[in-house]
mmCIF file of C-alpha atoms in Angstrom:
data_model
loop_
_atom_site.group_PDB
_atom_site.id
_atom_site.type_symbol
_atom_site.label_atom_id
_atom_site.label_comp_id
_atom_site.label_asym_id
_atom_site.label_seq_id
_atom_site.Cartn_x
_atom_site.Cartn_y
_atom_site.Cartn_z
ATOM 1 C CA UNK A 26 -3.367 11.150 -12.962
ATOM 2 C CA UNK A 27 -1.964 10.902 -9.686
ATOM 3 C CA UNK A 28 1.839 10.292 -9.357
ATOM 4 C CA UNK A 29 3.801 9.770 -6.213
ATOM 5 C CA UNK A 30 7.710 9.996 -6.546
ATOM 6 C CA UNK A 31 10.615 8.892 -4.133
ATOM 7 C CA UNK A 32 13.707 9.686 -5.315
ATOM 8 C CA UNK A 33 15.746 7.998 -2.701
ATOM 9 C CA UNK A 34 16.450 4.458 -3.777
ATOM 10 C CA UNK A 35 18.320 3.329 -0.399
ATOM 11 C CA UNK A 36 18.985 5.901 2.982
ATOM 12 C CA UNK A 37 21.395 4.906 5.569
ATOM 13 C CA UNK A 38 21.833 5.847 9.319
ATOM 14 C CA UNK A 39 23.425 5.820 12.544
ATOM 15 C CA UNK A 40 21.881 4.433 15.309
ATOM 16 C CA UNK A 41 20.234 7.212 17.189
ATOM 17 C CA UNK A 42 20.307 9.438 14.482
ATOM 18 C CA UNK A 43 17.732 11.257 12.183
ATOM 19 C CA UNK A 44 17.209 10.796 9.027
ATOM 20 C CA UNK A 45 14.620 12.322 6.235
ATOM 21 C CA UNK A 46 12.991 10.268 3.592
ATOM 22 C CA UNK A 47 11.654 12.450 0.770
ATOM 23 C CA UNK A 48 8.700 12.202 -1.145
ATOM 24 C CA UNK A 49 7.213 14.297 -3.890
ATOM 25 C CA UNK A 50 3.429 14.221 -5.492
ATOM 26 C CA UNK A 51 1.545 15.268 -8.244
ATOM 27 C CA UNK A 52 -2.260 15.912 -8.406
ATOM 28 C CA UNK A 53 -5.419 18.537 -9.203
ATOM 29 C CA UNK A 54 -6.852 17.635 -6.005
ATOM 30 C CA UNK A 55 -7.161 19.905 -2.866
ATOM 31 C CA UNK A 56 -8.998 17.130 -0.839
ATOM 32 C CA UNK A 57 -6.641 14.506 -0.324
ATOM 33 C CA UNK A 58 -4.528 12.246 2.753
ATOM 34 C CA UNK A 59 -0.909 11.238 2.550
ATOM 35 C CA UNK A 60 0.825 8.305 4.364
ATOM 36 C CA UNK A 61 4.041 6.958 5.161
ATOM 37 C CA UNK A 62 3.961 2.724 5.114
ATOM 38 C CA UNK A 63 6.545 0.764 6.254
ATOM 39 C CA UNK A 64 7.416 -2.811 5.120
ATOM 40 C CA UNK A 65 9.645 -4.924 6.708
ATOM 41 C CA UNK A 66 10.994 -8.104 5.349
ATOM 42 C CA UNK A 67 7.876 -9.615 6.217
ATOM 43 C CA UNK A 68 5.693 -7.955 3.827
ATOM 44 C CA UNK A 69 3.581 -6.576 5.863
ATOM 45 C CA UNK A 70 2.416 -3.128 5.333
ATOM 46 C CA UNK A 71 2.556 -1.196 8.033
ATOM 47 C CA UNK A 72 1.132 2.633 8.937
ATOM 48 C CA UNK A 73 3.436 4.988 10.178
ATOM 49 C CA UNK A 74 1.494 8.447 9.563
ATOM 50 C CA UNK A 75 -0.983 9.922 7.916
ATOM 51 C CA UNK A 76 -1.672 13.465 6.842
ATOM 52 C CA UNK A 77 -4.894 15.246 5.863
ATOM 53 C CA UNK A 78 -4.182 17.855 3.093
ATOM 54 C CA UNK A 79 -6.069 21.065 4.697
ATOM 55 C CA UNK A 80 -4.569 20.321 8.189
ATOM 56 C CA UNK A 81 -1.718 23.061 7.890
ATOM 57 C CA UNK A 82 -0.107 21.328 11.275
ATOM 58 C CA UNK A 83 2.366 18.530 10.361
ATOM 59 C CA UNK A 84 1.549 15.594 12.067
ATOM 60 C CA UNK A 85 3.791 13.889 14.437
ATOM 61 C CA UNK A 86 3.477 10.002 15.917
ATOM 62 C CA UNK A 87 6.099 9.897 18.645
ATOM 63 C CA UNK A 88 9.558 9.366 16.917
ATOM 64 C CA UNK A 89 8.222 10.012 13.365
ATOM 65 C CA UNK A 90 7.339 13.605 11.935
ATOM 66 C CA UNK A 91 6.142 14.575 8.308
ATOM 67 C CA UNK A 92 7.114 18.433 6.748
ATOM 68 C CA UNK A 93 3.874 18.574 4.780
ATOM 69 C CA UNK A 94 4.787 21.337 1.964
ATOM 70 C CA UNK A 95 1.572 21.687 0.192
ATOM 71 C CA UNK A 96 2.075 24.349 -2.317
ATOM 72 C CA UNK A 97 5.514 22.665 -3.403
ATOM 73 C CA UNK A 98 3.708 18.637 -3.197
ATOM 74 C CA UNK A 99 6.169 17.711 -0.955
ATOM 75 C CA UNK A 100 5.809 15.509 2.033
ATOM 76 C CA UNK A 101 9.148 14.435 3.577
ATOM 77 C CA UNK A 102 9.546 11.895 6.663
ATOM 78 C CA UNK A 103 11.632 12.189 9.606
ATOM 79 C CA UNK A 104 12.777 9.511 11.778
ATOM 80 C CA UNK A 105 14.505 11.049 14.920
ATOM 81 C CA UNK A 106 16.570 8.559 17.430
ATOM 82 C CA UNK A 107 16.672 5.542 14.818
ATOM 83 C CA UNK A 108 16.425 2.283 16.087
ATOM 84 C CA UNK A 109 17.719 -0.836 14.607
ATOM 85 C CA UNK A 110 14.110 -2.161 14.139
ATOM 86 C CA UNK A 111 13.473 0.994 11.441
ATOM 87 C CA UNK A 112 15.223 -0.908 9.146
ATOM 88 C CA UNK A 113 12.215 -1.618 6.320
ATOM 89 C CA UNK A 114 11.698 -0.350 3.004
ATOM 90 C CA UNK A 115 9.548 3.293 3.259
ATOM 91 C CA UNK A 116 6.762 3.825 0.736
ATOM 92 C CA UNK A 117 5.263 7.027 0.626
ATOM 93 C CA UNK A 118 1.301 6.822 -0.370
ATOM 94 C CA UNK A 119 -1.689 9.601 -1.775
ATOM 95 C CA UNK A 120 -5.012 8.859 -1.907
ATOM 96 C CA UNK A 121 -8.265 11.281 -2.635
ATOM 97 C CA UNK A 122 -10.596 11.566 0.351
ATOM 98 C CA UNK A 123 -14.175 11.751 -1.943
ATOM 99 C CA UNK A 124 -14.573 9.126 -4.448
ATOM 100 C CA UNK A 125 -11.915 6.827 -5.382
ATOM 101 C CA UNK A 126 -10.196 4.967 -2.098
ATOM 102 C CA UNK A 127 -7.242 3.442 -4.059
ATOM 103 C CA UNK A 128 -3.767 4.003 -2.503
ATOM 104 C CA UNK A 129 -1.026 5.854 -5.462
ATOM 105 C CA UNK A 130 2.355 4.371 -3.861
ATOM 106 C CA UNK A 131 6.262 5.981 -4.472
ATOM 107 C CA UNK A 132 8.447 3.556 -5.649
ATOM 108 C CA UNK A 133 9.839 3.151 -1.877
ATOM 109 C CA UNK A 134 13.549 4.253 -0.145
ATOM 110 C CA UNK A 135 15.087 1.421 1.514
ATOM 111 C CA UNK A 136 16.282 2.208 4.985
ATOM 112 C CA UNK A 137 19.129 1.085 6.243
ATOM 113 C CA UNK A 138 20.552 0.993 10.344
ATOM 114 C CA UNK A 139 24.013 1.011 11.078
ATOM 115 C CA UNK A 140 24.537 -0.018 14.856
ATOM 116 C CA UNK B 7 -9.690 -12.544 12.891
ATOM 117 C CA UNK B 8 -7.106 -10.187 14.529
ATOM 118 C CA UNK B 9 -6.122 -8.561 11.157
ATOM 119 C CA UNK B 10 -5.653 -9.523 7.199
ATOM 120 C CA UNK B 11 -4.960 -13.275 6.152
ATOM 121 C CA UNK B 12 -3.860 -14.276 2.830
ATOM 122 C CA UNK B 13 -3.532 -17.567 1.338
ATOM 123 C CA UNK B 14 -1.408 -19.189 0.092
ATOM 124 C CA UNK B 15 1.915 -17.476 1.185
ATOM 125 C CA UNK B 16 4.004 -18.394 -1.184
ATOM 126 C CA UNK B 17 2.565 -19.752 -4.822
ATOM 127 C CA UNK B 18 4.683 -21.370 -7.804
ATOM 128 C CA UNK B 19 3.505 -21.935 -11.233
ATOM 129 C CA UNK B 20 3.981 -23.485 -14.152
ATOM 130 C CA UNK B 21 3.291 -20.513 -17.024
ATOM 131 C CA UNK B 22 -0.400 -21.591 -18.639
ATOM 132 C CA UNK B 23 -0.909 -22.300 -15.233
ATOM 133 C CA UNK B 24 -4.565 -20.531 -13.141
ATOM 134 C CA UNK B 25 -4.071 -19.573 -9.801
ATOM 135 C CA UNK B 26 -6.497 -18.430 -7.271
ATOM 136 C CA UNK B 27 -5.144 -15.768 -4.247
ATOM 137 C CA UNK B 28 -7.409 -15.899 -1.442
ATOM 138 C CA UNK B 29 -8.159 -13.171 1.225
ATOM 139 C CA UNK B 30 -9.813 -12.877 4.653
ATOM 140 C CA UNK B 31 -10.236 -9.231 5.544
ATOM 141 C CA UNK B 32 -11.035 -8.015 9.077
ATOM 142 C CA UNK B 33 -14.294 -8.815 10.130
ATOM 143 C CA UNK B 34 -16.709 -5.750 9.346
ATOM 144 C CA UNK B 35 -14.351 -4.109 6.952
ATOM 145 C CA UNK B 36 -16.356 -2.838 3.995
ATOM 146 C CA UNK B 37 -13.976 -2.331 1.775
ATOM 147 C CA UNK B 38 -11.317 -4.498 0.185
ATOM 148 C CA UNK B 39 -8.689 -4.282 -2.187
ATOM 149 C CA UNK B 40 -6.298 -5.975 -4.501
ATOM 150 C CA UNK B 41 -2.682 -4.793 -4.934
ATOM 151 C CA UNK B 42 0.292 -6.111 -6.732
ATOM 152 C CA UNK B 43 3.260 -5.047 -6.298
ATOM 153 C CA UNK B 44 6.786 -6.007 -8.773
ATOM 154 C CA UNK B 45 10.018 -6.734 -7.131
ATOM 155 C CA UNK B 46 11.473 -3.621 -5.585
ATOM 156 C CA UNK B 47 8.713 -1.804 -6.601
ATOM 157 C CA UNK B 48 6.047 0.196 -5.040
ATOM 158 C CA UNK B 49 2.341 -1.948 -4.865
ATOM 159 C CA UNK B 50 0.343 -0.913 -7.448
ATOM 160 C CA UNK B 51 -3.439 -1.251 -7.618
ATOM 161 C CA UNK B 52 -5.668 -4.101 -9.338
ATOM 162 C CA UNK B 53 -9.041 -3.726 -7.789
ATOM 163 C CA UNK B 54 -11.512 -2.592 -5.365
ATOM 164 C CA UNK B 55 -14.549 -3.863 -3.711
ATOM 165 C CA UNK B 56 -17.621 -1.956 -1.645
ATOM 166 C CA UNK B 57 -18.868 -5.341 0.506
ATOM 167 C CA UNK B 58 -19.689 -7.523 -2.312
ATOM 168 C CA UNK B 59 -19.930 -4.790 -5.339
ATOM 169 C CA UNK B 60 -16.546 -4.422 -7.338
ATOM 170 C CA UNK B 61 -16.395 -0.390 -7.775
ATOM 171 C CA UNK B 62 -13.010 -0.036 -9.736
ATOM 172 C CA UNK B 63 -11.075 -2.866 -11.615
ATOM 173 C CA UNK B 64 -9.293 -0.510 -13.781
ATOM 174 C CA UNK B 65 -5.976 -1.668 -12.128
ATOM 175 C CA UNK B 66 -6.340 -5.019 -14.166
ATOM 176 C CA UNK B 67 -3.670 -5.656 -16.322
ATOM 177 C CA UNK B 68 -5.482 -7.815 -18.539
ATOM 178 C CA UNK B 69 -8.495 -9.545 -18.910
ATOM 179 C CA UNK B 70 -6.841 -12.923 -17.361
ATOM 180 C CA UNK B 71 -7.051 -11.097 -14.004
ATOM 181 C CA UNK B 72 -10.547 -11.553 -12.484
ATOM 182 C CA UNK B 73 -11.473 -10.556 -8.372
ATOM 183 C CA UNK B 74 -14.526 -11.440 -6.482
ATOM 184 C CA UNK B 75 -16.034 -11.259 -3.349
ATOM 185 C CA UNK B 76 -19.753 -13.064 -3.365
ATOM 186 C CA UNK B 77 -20.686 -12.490 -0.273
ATOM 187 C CA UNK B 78 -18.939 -9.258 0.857
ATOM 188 C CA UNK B 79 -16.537 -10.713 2.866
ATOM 189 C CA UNK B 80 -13.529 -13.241 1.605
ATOM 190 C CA UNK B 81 -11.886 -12.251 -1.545
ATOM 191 C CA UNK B 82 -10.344 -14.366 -4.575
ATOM 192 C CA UNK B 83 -8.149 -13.530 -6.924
ATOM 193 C CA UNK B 84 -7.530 -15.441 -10.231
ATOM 194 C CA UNK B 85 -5.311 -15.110 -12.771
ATOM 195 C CA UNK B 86 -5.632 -17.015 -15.689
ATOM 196 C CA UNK B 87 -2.939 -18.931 -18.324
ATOM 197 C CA UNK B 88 -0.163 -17.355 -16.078
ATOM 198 C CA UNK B 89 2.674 -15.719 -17.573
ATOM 199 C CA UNK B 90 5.973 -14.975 -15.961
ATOM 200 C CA UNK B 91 5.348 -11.057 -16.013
ATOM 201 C CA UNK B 92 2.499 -12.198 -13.694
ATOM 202 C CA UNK B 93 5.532 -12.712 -10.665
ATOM 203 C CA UNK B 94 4.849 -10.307 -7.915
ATOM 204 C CA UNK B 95 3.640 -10.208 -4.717
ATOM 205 C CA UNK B 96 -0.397 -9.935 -4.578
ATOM 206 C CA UNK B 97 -1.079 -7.429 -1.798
ATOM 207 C CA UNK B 98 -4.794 -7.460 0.057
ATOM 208 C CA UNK B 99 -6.023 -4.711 2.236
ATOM 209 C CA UNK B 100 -9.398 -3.812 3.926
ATOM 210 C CA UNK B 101 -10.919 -1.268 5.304
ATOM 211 C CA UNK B 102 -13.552 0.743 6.747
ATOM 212 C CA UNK B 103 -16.083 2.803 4.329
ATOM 213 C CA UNK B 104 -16.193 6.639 4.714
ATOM 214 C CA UNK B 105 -13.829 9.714 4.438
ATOM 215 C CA UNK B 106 -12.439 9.575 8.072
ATOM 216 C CA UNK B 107 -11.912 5.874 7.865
ATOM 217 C CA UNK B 108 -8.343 6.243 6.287
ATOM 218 C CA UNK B 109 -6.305 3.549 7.101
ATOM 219 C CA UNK B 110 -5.783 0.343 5.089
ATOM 220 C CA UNK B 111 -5.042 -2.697 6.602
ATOM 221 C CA UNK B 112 -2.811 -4.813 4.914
ATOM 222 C CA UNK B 113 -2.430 -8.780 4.741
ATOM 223 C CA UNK B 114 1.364 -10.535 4.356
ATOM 224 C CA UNK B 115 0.640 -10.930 1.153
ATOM 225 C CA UNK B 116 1.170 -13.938 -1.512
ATOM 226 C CA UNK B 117 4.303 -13.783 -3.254
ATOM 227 C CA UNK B 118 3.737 -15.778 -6.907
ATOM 228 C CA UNK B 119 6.327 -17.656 -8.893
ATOM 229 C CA UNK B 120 5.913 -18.276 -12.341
ATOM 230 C CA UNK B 121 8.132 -20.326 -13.992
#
């Protein structure tokens, strides 16, 4: 079975400083996307960026960056110039691309600002 | 609609209690599914529809849990003689059907109290 593992409970940073959230996977697949999802206090679940497993390029969505380690199952998250509005808890997410759609979440880092 | 509605927001219950957790995905999305997700916790899956066909429900705790979605669009879910282990926040999401249609769009969610 899938398993998706964050082992950072609760990050904090600076304003205007980067930060990495880590995230670490487990699975027989070789087909496969990974996501970062925010959620704010409101609940709602939002995409932040998305990787496809036999891309070798890490993708990038302006402020946000992923290092995409495939061999090791690693796929960490880097926030660059943090803003106070990054504040959210971070779940790192795996699903197969053929067959089942389901998203396999982490347990989630909670990120903290400091102005 | 403009994205994912869920209703009610917030639910309390008396344990023995049914409930019924309604969603209203994005018009045209294929696929929908069911999340729940524990206090501080990562959601986890229930159940997933194709339009009006439920594909996987192995994510169903028990066999008070019970999803549908008649006529491939809104989406109920009831749980049955509710116990307090049942408190979590139910999670909807829809999307398109296909390998390059990735993304899941989540609804705020209902947040359920039993007592």
């Amino acid at each position: 079975a899938q398993t998706v593992t964050q082992s950072q409970p609760e990050m904090s940073v600076q304003e205007a400083e980067t930060v990495t959230l880590s995230c670490t996977y487990d699975t027989s697949e070789s087909d496969y996307y990974l996501f970062w999802y925010k959620q704010p206090p409101s609940r709602q679940m939002i995409l932040v960026i998305r990787q496809e497993a036999y891309k070798q390029q890490n993708a990038t969505e302006n402020r946000f960056s992923v290092n995409f380690q495939k061999a090791a199952k690693s796929f960490s998250l880097k926030i660059s110039d943090s803003q106070l509005g990054d504040a959210a808890m971070y779940f790192c997410a795996y699903r197969v691309i053929q067959g089942a759609q389901k998203l396999v979440f982490g347990q989630g880092t909670r990120l903290t600002i400091n102005p | 609609g403009a994205g994912v509605s869920q209703s009610p927001r917030y639910k309390v219950a008396k344990r023995g209690q049914d409930v019924a957790l309604r969603c209203d995905p994005i018009s045209g999305h294929v696929s929908l599914f069911w999340y729940q997700q524990a206090l501080g916790q990562g959601p986890e899956f229930l159940t997933y529809f194709q339009n009006e066909a439920q594909l996987d429900k192995s994510g169903l705790p028990s066999d008070r849990f019970f999803a549908e979605r008649p006529e491939g669009s809104v989406s109920t879910l009831k749980i049955q003689r509710t116990q307090q282990e049942d408190s979590a926040v139910y999670l909807c999401a829809s999307s398109r059907s296909g390998r390059f249609w990735y993304e899941q769009f989540f609804g705020p969610g209902t947040r359920l109290t039993v007592l």
